[in-house]
Short mmCIF file of C-alpha atoms and ligand atoms in Angstrom, two decimals:
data_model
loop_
_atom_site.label_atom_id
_atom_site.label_comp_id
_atom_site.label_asym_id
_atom_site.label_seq_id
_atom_site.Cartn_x
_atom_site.Cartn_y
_atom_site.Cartn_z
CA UNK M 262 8.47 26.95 48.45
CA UNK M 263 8.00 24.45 51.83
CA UNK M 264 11.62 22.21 51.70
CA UNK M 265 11.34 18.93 51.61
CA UNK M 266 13.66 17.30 54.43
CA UNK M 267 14.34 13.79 54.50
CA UNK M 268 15.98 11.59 57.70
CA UNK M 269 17.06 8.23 56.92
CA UNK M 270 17.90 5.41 59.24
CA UNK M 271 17.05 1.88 59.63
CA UNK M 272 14.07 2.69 61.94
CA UNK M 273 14.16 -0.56 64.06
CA UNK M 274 11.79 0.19 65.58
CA UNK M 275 11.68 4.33 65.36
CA UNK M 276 11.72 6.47 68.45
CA UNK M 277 11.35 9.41 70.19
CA UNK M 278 14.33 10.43 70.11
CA UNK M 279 14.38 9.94 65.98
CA UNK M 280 10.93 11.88 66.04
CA UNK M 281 11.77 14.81 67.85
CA UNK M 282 14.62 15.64 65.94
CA UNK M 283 13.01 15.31 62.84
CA UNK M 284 9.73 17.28 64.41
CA UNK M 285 12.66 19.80 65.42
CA UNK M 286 14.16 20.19 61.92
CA UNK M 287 10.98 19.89 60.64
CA UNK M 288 10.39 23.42 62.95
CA UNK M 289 13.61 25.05 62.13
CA UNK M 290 13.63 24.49 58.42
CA UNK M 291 9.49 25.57 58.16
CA UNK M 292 9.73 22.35 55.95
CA UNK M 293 7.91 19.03 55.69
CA UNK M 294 9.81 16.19 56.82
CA UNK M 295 9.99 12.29 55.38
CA UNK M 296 11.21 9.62 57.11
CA UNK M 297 13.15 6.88 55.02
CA UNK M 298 13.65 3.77 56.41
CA UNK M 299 16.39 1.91 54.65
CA UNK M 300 17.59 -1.15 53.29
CA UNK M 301 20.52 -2.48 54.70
CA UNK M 302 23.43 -3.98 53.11
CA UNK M 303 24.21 -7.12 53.25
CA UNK M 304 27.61 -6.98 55.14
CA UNK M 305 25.71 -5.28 57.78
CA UNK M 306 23.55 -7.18 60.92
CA UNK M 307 19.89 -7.71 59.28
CA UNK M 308 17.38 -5.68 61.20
CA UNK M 309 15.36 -7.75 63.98
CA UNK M 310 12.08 -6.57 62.09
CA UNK M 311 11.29 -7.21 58.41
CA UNK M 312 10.98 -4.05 56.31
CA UNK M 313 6.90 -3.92 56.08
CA UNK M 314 7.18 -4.32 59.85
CA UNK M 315 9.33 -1.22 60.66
CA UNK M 316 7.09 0.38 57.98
CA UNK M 317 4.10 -0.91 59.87
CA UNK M 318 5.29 1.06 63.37
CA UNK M 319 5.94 3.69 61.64
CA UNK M 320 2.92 4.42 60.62
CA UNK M 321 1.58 3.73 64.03
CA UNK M 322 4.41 6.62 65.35
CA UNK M 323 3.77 9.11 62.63
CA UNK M 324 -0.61 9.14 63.50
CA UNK M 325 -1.54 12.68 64.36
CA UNK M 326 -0.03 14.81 62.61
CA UNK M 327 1.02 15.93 59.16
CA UNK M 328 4.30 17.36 59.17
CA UNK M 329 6.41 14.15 59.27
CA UNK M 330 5.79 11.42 57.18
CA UNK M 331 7.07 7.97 55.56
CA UNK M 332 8.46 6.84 52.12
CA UNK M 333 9.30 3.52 51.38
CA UNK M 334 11.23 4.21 48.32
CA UNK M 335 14.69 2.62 48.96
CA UNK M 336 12.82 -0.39 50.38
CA UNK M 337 10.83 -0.62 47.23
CA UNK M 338 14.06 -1.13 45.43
CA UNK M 339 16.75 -4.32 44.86
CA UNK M 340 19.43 -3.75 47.46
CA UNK M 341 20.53 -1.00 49.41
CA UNK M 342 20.79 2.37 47.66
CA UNK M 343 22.79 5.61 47.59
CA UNK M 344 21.80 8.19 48.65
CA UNK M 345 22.54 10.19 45.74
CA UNK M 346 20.00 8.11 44.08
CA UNK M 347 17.61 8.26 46.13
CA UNK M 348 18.14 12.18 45.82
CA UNK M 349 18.45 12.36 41.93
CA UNK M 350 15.25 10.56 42.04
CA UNK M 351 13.25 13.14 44.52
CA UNK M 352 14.93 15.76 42.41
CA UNK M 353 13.59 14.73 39.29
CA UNK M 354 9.87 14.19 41.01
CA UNK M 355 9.96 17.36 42.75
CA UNK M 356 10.82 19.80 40.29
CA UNK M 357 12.68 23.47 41.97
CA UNK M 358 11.36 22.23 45.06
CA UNK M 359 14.32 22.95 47.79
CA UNK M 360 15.31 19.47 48.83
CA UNK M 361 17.73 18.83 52.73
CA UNK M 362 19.30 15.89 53.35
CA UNK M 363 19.13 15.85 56.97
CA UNK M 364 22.16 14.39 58.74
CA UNK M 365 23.62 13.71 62.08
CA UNK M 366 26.97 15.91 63.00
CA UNK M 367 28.95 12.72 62.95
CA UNK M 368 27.59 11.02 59.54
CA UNK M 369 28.09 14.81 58.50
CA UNK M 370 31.75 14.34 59.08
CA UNK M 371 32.27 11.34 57.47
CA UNK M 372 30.57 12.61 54.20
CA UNK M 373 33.66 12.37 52.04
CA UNK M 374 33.65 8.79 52.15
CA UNK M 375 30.11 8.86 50.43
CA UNK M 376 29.41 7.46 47.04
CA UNK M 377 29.77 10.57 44.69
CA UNK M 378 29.66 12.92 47.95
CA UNK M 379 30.53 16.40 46.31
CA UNK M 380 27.36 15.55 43.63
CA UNK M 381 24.84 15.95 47.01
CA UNK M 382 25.50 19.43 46.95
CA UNK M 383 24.16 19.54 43.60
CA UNK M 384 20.88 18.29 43.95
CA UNK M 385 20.18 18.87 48.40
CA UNK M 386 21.06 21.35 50.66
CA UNK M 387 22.35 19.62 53.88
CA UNK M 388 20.74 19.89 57.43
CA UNK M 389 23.38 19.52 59.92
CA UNK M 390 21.67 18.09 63.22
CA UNK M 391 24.06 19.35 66.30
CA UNK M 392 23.94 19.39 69.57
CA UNK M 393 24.26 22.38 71.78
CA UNK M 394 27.49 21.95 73.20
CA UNK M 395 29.19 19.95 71.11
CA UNK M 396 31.16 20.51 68.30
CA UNK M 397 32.19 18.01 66.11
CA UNK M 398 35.28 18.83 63.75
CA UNK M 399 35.39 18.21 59.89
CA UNK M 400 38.38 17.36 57.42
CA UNK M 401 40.01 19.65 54.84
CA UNK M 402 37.44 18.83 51.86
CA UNK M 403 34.48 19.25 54.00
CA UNK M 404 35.92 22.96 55.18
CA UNK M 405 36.39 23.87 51.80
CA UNK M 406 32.84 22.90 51.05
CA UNK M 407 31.37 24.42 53.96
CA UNK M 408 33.44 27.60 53.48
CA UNK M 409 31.17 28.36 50.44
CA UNK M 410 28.02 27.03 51.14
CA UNK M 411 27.87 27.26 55.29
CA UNK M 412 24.34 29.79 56.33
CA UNK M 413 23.37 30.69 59.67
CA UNK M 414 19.37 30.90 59.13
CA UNK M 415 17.84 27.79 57.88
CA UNK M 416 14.43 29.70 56.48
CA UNK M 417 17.44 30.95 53.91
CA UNK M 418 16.82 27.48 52.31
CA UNK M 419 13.84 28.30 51.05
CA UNK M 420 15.06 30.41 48.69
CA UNK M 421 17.37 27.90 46.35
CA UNK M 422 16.43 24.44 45.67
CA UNK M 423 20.02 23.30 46.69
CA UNK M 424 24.06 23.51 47.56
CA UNK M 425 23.58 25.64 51.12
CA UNK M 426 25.04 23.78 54.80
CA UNK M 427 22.41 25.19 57.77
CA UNK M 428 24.01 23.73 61.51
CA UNK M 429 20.35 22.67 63.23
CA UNK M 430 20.71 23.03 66.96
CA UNK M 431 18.57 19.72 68.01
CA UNK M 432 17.71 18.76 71.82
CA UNK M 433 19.49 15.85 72.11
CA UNK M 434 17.73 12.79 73.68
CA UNK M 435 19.46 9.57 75.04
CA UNK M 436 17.51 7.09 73.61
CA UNK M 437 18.60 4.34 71.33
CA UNK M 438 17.06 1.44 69.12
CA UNK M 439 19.84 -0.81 70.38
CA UNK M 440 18.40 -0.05 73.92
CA UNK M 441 14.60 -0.57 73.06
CA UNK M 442 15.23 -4.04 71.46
CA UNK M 443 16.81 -4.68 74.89
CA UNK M 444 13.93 -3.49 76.71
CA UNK M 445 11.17 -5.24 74.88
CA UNK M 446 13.60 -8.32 74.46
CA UNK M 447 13.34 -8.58 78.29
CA UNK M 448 9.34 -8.61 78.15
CA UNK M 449 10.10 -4.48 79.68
CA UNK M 450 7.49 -2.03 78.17
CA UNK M 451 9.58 0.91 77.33
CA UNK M 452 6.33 2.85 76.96
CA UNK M 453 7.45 6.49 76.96
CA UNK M 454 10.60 5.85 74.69
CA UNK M 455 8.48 4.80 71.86
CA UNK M 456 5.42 7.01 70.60
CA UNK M 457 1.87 6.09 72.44
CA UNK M 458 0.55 5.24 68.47
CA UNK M 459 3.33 2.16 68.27
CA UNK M 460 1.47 0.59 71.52
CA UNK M 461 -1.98 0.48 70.34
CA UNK M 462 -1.55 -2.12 68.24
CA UNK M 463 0.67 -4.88 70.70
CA UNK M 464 1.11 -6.83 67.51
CA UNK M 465 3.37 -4.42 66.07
CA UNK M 466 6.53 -5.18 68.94
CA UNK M 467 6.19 -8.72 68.36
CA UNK M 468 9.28 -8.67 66.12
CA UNK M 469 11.25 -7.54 69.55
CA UNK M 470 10.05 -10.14 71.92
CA UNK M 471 12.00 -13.03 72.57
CA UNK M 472 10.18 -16.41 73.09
P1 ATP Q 138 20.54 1.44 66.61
O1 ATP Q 138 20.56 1.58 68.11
O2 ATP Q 138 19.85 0.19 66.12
O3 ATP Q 138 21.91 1.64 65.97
P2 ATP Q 138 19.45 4.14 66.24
O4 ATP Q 138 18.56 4.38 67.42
O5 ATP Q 138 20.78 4.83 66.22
O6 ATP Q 138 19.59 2.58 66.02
P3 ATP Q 138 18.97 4.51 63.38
O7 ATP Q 138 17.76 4.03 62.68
O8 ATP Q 138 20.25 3.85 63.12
O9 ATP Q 138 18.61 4.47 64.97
O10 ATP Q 138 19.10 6.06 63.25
C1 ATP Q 138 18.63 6.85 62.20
C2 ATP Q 138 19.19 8.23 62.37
O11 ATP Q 138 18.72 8.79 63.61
C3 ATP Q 138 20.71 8.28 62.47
O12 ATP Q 138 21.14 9.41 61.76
C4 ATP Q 138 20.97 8.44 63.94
O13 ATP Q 138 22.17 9.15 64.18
C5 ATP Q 138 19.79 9.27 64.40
N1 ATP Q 138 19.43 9.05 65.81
C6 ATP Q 138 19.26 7.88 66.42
N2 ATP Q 138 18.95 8.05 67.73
C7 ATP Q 138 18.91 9.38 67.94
C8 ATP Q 138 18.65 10.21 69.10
N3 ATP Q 138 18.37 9.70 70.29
N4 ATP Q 138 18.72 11.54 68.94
C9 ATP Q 138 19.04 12.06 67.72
N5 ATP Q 138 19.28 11.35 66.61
C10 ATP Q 138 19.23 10.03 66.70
#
């Protein structure tokens, strides 16, 4: 059965270096891939763009293609959520369907700090994004985990619907949100760092310029 990958972030505003990695995984894994775009918690700086605007470019970056798409479900809910909710809950709609969490090397590493981390394996397989190069190193618990559940070829999750660890060798791409804001805050028009879809509409980057 296809995976189903999902990539979470706060998508504000999404860009090309979040879509080729997840067009990249989505190649690797022969899987389909959804972006999530998340709420964030309240301790955390508030996005510059409301959530239905960030949902609004992405839909603008994702036209032309089928293979990577959006759901809205953690913005749908109260508050910020964990992701072993939102799992539980694609688990429960998607039946034996394999299910990857798709995560950078570095969140990777910091895993055991997660809500109910060791419960992930239960209901995802994990998509560790890398990049060639660089290697990243992991704690004790996370060693023991991977020990057991590390595979070389990602097409191998196809065949469970979770509990394996597949390394995805990504081309890294130096782009940032951080930097875009800056761009667009400066009336710049970063025009090959976003997708061409997000520039068709010039209301969509309003959220970004200053004045
Ligand atoms: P900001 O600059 O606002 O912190 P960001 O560009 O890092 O934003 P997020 O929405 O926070 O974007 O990222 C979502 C996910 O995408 C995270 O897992 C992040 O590590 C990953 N990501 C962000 N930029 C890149 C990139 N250029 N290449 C690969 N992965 C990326």
């Amino acid at each position: 059965m296809q995976p189903l990958a999902i990539f979470g972030g706060t998508f504000d505003p999404v860009h090309i270096g979040h879509l080729s990695v997840a067009w990249e995984a989505a190649e690797l894994l022969g899987a389909e891939v959804r972006l999530l775009p998340a709420s964030v918690p309240p301790h955390r700086p508030a996005p510059q763009a409301s959530a239905a605007q960030r949902v609004a470019i992405l839909h603008a970056a994702l036209q032309g293609q089928t293979r990577l798409s959006v759901d809205t479900r953690e913005l749908d809910r109260d508050g910020p959520s964990y992701t072993i909710d939102t799992l539980a809950e694609l688990r429960a709609e998607q039946g034996e369907r394999p299910l990857v969490l798709l995560l950078g090397a570095d969140a990777f590493a910091g895993l055991p700090s997660w809500h109910r981390w060791r419960e992930l394996f239960g209901v995802a397989h994990i998509g560790v994004l890398s990049r060639p190069g660089v290697e990243i190193s992991f704690g004790e618990a996370l060693q023991q985990e991977l020990a057991a559940r590390r595979v070389d070829d990602p097409m191998t999750l196809h065949e469970t619907p979770a509990g394996r660890v597949v390394e995805l060798a990504v081309t890294p791409l130096e782009v940032s949100a951080t930097r875009i804001r800056e761009l667009l805050a400066d009336g710049r028009d970063p025009r090959y760092l976003l997708p061409a879809g997000v520039f068709a509409d010039p209301r969509l980057l309003l959220p970004y310029r200053s004045g």
